[in-house]
Amino acid sequence: MSKESSDNGNWKNWLSRQWAKIVTNRKLLPVLLVIGLLLSFAIPQFGLLNQYIVLILIYVGINIILSTSLNLVNGYMGEFSVGHAGFMAVGAYISAILTTKIIPDSLAPWLFPLVVFAGGTGAALIGLMVAIPSFKTRGDYLAIVTLAFLMIVKSLIENIEVIGGPRGIPGITRLTTLPWTFIWVVIAVWVIRNFVYSKFGRGVLSIREDEIASDLMSVNSRQVKMLTFVISSFFAGVAGALFAHILQFISPRVFDIIKSTDILIMVYLGGIGSIAGSILGALIFTILLEVLRPLGMWRMVLMPLVLVVLMIYRPRGIMGLREFRWFVPGYDLIATNLWRKKKEAKDVSTS
Amino acid sequence: MFLQAKGVTHYFGGLCAVSDFNLNLKPNELIGIIGPNGAGKTTIFNLITGVYKATKGSITIDGIELVGKTPNQITGLGIARTFQNIRLFKDLTVLDNVRIANYSQSKYNPIEALFHTGRYDGEERRIANHAMDLLAVFKLQDYADEASKNLPYGLQRRLEIARALATHPKILLLDEPAAGMNPNEIGQLMEFIGWIRKEFGLTVILIEHQMRLVMGICERIKVLDFGATLAEGLPVEIQNNPKVMEAYLGEGGDL
Amino acid sequence: MTYILQQGLNSLQLGSIYALIALGYTMVYGILTMINFAHGDLFMVGAFLCFLAATFLHLPFVPTLLIAMIGVALIGVVIERFAYKPLRQAPRVSAIITALGVGIFLENFTLVFAPYPQHVPTLIKNTTWVIGGVSVSSLQLIIIALSLVLMVLLDFIVRKTMVGMAMRAISWDKTIVPLMGIPLNLVISATFAIGTSLGGAAGVMYALAFPVIDPYMGIMIGWKAFIAAVVGGIGNIRGAMIGGFILGGVEILVAAFLPSTYRDFVAFTLLLILLIFRPYGILGKPRPQKV
Ligand SMILES: Nc1ncnc2c1ncn2[C@@H]1O[C@H](COP(=O)(O)OP(=O)(O)O)[C@@H](O)[C@H]1O
Ligand SMILES: [Mg+2]
């Protein structure tokens, strides 16, 4: 009995050591990225997975972009934006108008990256506008501003007939493929990670911790807030563009408050202030919803209960304020040790 | 003139927290501001650093008007401070607390940050090393990777000063740095303040309740009571000023 | 003129429903500084309890109203005990997300039993009088009068009773309350009970005025009532009432003069403009942060 349990312990130890090796080995990350990219081409090409699973993977990717970008504002900066679906709508509509009305069908697949970029840019410009009230208002009142923004976007779209009004835009070509999704996910995560680990990103964190102290420590909080909203809404727009070209039909109702709520849940489920958390949150949320599909309507009864229980036992989400080493720039991990080594060397040479 | 305040007055609603405050600070001076609780001392720091905008009066540094500027602009002009109630970035590491104060010292733009260019790398290295050097001066280097909320109280106070110095100030405002310290610790703090002042070539304004500290190191002292300046002069003059005695004894303070 | 009077009456009816719901948001906020995002869904539960009592128990109006109010109050208290109380010391957003989760749970749980919109039977015989060109229905009058009675009652409770004073003490400064011997948990429960029961009453009135109900009806109305609370100054009880009537008025007037699709657009744009000029709402006061 005792032998068995110690065997068991050894085995577990071994496994956790291997796991530690994998997660601390930073050279593995580029290798995995290349494999991932190759797979994203190979899977649809050779039909390695069925269509349904490919579709789920694409949704996972889009949701990762959404949760990572919302985490920037809600988790890292500590605001409570409920307007993410609004930025998504802007990106979705701009890109869908481009591919259905302006760009000829034959060119669309080639120009698709630019179309997605345009969607993101449009959303980013709007994000700049939402940043302005954030200079003065915080907390609940900023939450209201973002809500009002979402409602205004939705209502404007409903009232513009040339883009379909309440009926929306049907017949969008399915241009979002697995490789494109993969590439955009990598870009989004990489850029947001880079931002977080820079003086601007540290500014974002300091605003969350104590905005007044942050300003008094020379952080230009307006600049930081503007950048944060622009980057966050850019990637929401990108996700919206990808979403429009996989759903193939968009209408104002697709981007309502429930959509925003879904993204909020992914962020807080995975954990605030963590890129790994955002990815995990998107993954768990998307896959759990699919796995629970046989439960029918009880699925959506169960999901919120899971969320509530999680919040009670882990109020900051699964990875709250913690990060997976892969997402931390190498230098950041070793900066203090490097400094200590240099110092020791200097001490030795002087003595 | 260096830092100058002329007729600075501030109201909170109907409450006059500071009235007609004047100050002429010379480079490398160390002056103290004392006064009973609620006298308006902290408010003066808040007015100088731009947290509040003075209702009346002007504050200048090297002739540049500070009233109306944002706190980060004022910090950029060389004024840094600590807080009466410690305001560290609690969940962030000690190193990050100091690096954040290097915001305007880091010379790279957002695009370079988004793509982690060579310039970003170089600057990040420089800043991390500078921050670590600064922490070492304060003997905090071994805590660099700890969350700042996990430091003992005394070290948190020290970290706050280190963080303020990371903004490369000419003037340092210390708001009750000895709060919660025992006499022994206060002695150390006195030495320490004298030392950083020389080491960093600082001009210091010190708000303090602990008379021993103020009388021991300040060259000049201003006494505030109900927002008004009650007395001003050398430590000995203040100690023998009957008006000051009264204000303090009335509050039951320790002189 | 008669047109304006007519629209004014309609605004009062809609406004009183918004005001009742807004009160629940504001009361909970005042005490816990927490936005109870499940409140809109409790309003929906109120409407469904009304539907159940009227359809299956064939109860008349007053018992139905009481069942809905008490039922919703019980649910509200239970939610607070099991979902929000463990999170009082946690970061504020955790409680907000929990509330969102509870709301989604209520919606979908109801959806399981009511997958299609339900029709609420008529509980009040609706007679319509035409007075000087303005048509006034008995239902309208009852909704307005009943809301006013509930609001006056609430104002009385908050200002004159022990529970109300305790509530105000807590919203003033939570840290001193245990020192004064106020049973914090009891007062929080009472706040939830009162606040949510008003939401339940609003649900009943809404179900009578617009008798087709569905489990998602609370989302939009909940958000709008929340906005009414913000417009009035969140945490301020009289502010919530004012905010509710303003929002009702704006919506009805916009619908009267513009295509109805512009209703949300105008309402939310006005909200933004108001918040620019009065960032803490009409009756709210900023709480200065001491440095
Ligand atoms: N943000 C504020 N709002 C309203 N009154 C304030 C604020 N800050 C300080 N006061 C008031 O101004 C007066 C001076 O306060 P303060 O400068 O903090 O005093 P000290 O630092 O000398 O103890 C006090 O009466 C205090 O209550
Ligand atoms: Mg003070």
PDB file of C-alpha atoms in Angstrom, chain A residues 41-140:
ATOM      1  CA  PHE A  41      -2.435  24.775 -42.890  1.00  0.00           C
ATOM      2  CA  ALA A  42      -2.370  20.996 -42.844  1.00  0.00           C
ATOM      3  CA  ILE A  43      -5.587  20.380 -40.949  1.00  0.00           C
ATOM      4  CA  PRO A  44      -7.987  21.854 -43.504  1.00  0.00           C
ATOM      5  CA  GLN A  45      -5.746  20.844 -46.428  1.00  0.00           C
ATOM      6  CA  PHE A  46      -5.694  17.136 -45.617  1.00  0.00           C
ATOM      7  CA  GLY A  47      -8.942  17.033 -43.672  1.00  0.00           C
ATOM      8  CA  LEU A  48      -7.179  15.878 -40.507  1.00  0.00           C
ATOM      9  CA  LEU A  49     -10.067  17.042 -38.377  1.00  0.00           C
ATOM     10  CA  ASN A  50     -13.679  17.287 -39.310  1.00  0.00           C
ATOM     11  CA  GLN A  51     -15.223  20.557 -40.366  1.00  0.00           C
ATOM     12  CA  TYR A  52     -17.032  21.016 -37.092  1.00  0.00           C
ATOM     13  CA  ILE A  53     -13.869  20.837 -35.025  1.00  0.00           C
ATOM     14  CA  VAL A  54     -12.079  23.213 -37.394  1.00  0.00           C
ATOM     15  CA  LEU A  55     -14.915  25.660 -36.899  1.00  0.00           C
ATOM     16  CA  ILE A  56     -14.621  25.371 -33.114  1.00  0.00           C
ATOM     17  CA  LEU A  57     -10.880  25.966 -33.353  1.00  0.00           C
ATOM     18  CA  ILE A  58     -11.501  29.136 -35.339  1.00  0.00           C
ATOM     19  CA  TYR A  59     -13.962  30.342 -32.697  1.00  0.00           C
ATOM     20  CA  VAL A  60     -11.444  29.545 -29.979  1.00  0.00           C
ATOM     21  CA  GLY A  61      -8.921  31.692 -31.836  1.00  0.00           C
ATOM     22  CA  ILE A  62     -11.304  34.606 -32.240  1.00  0.00           C
ATOM     23  CA  ASN A  63     -12.262  34.378 -28.588  1.00  0.00           C
ATOM     24  CA  ILE A  64      -8.610  34.379 -27.545  1.00  0.00           C
ATOM     25  CA  ILE A  65      -8.123  37.647 -29.425  1.00  0.00           C
ATOM     26  CA  LEU A  66     -11.231  39.071 -27.753  1.00  0.00           C
ATOM     27  CA  SER A  67     -10.395  38.044 -24.216  1.00  0.00           C
ATOM     28  CA  THR A  68      -6.737  39.030 -24.422  1.00  0.00           C
ATOM     29  CA  SER A  69      -7.617  42.456 -25.744  1.00  0.00           C
ATOM     30  CA  LEU A  70     -10.392  43.034 -23.198  1.00  0.00           C
ATOM     31  CA  ASN A  71      -8.106  41.887 -20.408  1.00  0.00           C
ATOM     32  CA  LEU A  72      -5.851  44.801 -21.269  1.00  0.00           C
ATOM     33  CA  VAL A  73      -8.541  47.288 -20.231  1.00  0.00           C
ATOM     34  CA  ASN A  74     -10.407  45.291 -17.595  1.00  0.00           C
ATOM     35  CA  GLY A  75      -7.655  43.187 -16.072  1.00  0.00           C
ATOM     36  CA  TYR A  76      -4.424  45.072 -16.498  1.00  0.00           C
ATOM     37  CA  MET A  77      -5.862  48.577 -16.204  1.00  0.00           C
ATOM     38  CA  GLY A  78      -8.618  47.640 -13.773  1.00  0.00           C
ATOM     39  CA  GLU A  79     -11.442  49.407 -15.577  1.00  0.00           C
ATOM     40  CA  PHE A  80     -14.770  47.726 -16.290  1.00  0.00           C
ATOM     41  CA  SER A  81     -15.540  48.062 -19.976  1.00  0.00           C
ATOM     42  CA  VAL A  82     -18.720  46.379 -21.179  1.00  0.00           C
ATOM     43  CA  GLY A  83     -18.435  47.773 -24.705  1.00  0.00           C
ATOM     44  CA  HIS A  84     -16.097  45.265 -26.299  1.00  0.00           C
ATOM     45  CA  ALA A  85     -18.838  43.907 -28.557  1.00  0.00           C
ATOM     46  CA  GLY A  86     -19.229  47.461 -29.913  1.00  0.00           C
ATOM     47  CA  PHE A  87     -15.627  47.570 -31.115  1.00  0.00           C
ATOM     48  CA  MET A  88     -16.116  44.125 -32.532  1.00  0.00           C
ATOM     49  CA  ALA A  89     -19.149  45.376 -34.441  1.00  0.00           C
ATOM     50  CA  VAL A  90     -17.173  48.248 -35.934  1.00  0.00           C
ATOM     51  CA  GLY A  91     -14.472  45.874 -37.172  1.00  0.00           C
ATOM     52  CA  ALA A  92     -17.029  43.390 -38.459  1.00  0.00           C
ATOM     53  CA  TYR A  93     -19.038  45.977 -40.379  1.00  0.00           C
ATOM     54  CA  ILE A  94     -16.050  47.769 -41.909  1.00  0.00           C
ATOM     55  CA  SER A  95     -14.539  44.526 -43.120  1.00  0.00           C
ATOM     56  CA  ALA A  96     -17.841  43.081 -44.329  1.00  0.00           C
ATOM     57  CA  ILE A  97     -18.631  46.230 -46.288  1.00  0.00           C
ATOM     58  CA  LEU A  98     -15.198  46.071 -47.864  1.00  0.00           C
ATOM     59  CA  THR A  99     -15.539  42.464 -48.982  1.00  0.00           C
ATOM     60  CA  THR A 100     -19.193  42.525 -49.999  1.00  0.00           C
ATOM     61  CA  LYS A 101     -19.489  45.950 -51.584  1.00  0.00           C
ATOM     62  CA  ILE A 102     -16.085  47.329 -52.533  1.00  0.00           C
ATOM     63  CA  ILE A 103     -13.457  44.704 -53.194  1.00  0.00           C
ATOM     64  CA  PRO A 104     -14.128  42.376 -56.142  1.00  0.00           C
ATOM     65  CA  ASP A 105     -14.683  38.775 -55.109  1.00  0.00           C
ATOM     66  CA  SER A 106     -11.649  37.540 -56.972  1.00  0.00           C
ATOM     67  CA  LEU A 107      -9.331  39.823 -55.041  1.00  0.00           C
ATOM     68  CA  ALA A 108     -10.945  39.422 -51.636  1.00  0.00           C
ATOM     69  CA  PRO A 109      -8.980  36.370 -50.443  1.00  0.00           C
ATOM     70  CA  TRP A 110      -5.709  38.099 -51.275  1.00  0.00           C
ATOM     71  CA  LEU A 111      -6.654  41.347 -49.642  1.00  0.00           C
ATOM     72  CA  PHE A 112      -8.191  39.691 -46.598  1.00  0.00           C
ATOM     73  CA  PRO A 113      -5.339  40.552 -44.195  1.00  0.00           C
ATOM     74  CA  LEU A 114      -5.675  44.187 -45.214  1.00  0.00           C
ATOM     75  CA  VAL A 115      -9.435  44.020 -44.774  1.00  0.00           C
ATOM     76  CA  VAL A 116      -9.013  42.685 -41.243  1.00  0.00           C
ATOM     77  CA  PHE A 117      -6.432  45.358 -40.557  1.00  0.00           C
ATOM     78  CA  ALA A 118      -8.854  48.010 -41.789  1.00  0.00           C
ATOM     79  CA  GLY A 119     -11.539  46.655 -39.455  1.00  0.00           C
ATOM     80  CA  GLY A 120      -9.121  46.851 -36.567  1.00  0.00           C
ATOM     81  CA  THR A 121      -8.055  50.363 -37.481  1.00  0.00           C
ATOM     82  CA  GLY A 122     -11.630  51.605 -37.625  1.00  0.00           C
ATOM     83  CA  ALA A 123     -12.333  50.124 -34.222  1.00  0.00           C
ATOM     84  CA  ALA A 124      -9.113  51.632 -32.880  1.00  0.00           C
ATOM     85  CA  LEU A 125     -10.178  55.119 -33.972  1.00  0.00           C
ATOM     86  CA  ILE A 126     -13.452  54.685 -32.115  1.00  0.00           C
ATOM     87  CA  GLY A 127     -11.475  53.330 -29.163  1.00  0.00           C
ATOM     88  CA  LEU A 128      -9.599  56.615 -29.075  1.00  0.00           C
ATOM     89  CA  MET A 129     -12.920  58.387 -28.573  1.00  0.00           C
ATOM     90  CA  VAL A 130     -13.889  56.144 -25.682  1.00  0.00           C
ATOM     91  CA  ALA A 131     -10.485  56.791 -24.099  1.00  0.00           C
ATOM     92  CA  ILE A 132     -11.275  60.474 -23.656  1.00  0.00           C
ATOM     93  CA  PRO A 133     -13.979  60.064 -20.999  1.00  0.00           C
ATOM     94  CA  SER A 134     -11.645  57.667 -19.206  1.00  0.00           C
ATOM     95  CA  PHE A 135      -9.329  60.588 -18.425  1.00  0.00           C
ATOM     96  CA  LYS A 136     -11.822  61.941 -15.951  1.00  0.00           C
ATOM     97  CA  THR A 137     -14.112  59.076 -15.043  1.00  0.00           C
ATOM     98  CA  ARG A 138     -13.329  55.745 -13.556  1.00  0.00           C
ATOM     99  CA  GLY A 139     -15.044  52.676 -12.256  1.00  0.00           C
ATOM    100  CA  ASP A 140     -18.796  52.438 -12.522  1.00  0.00           C
TER     101      ASP A 140
END
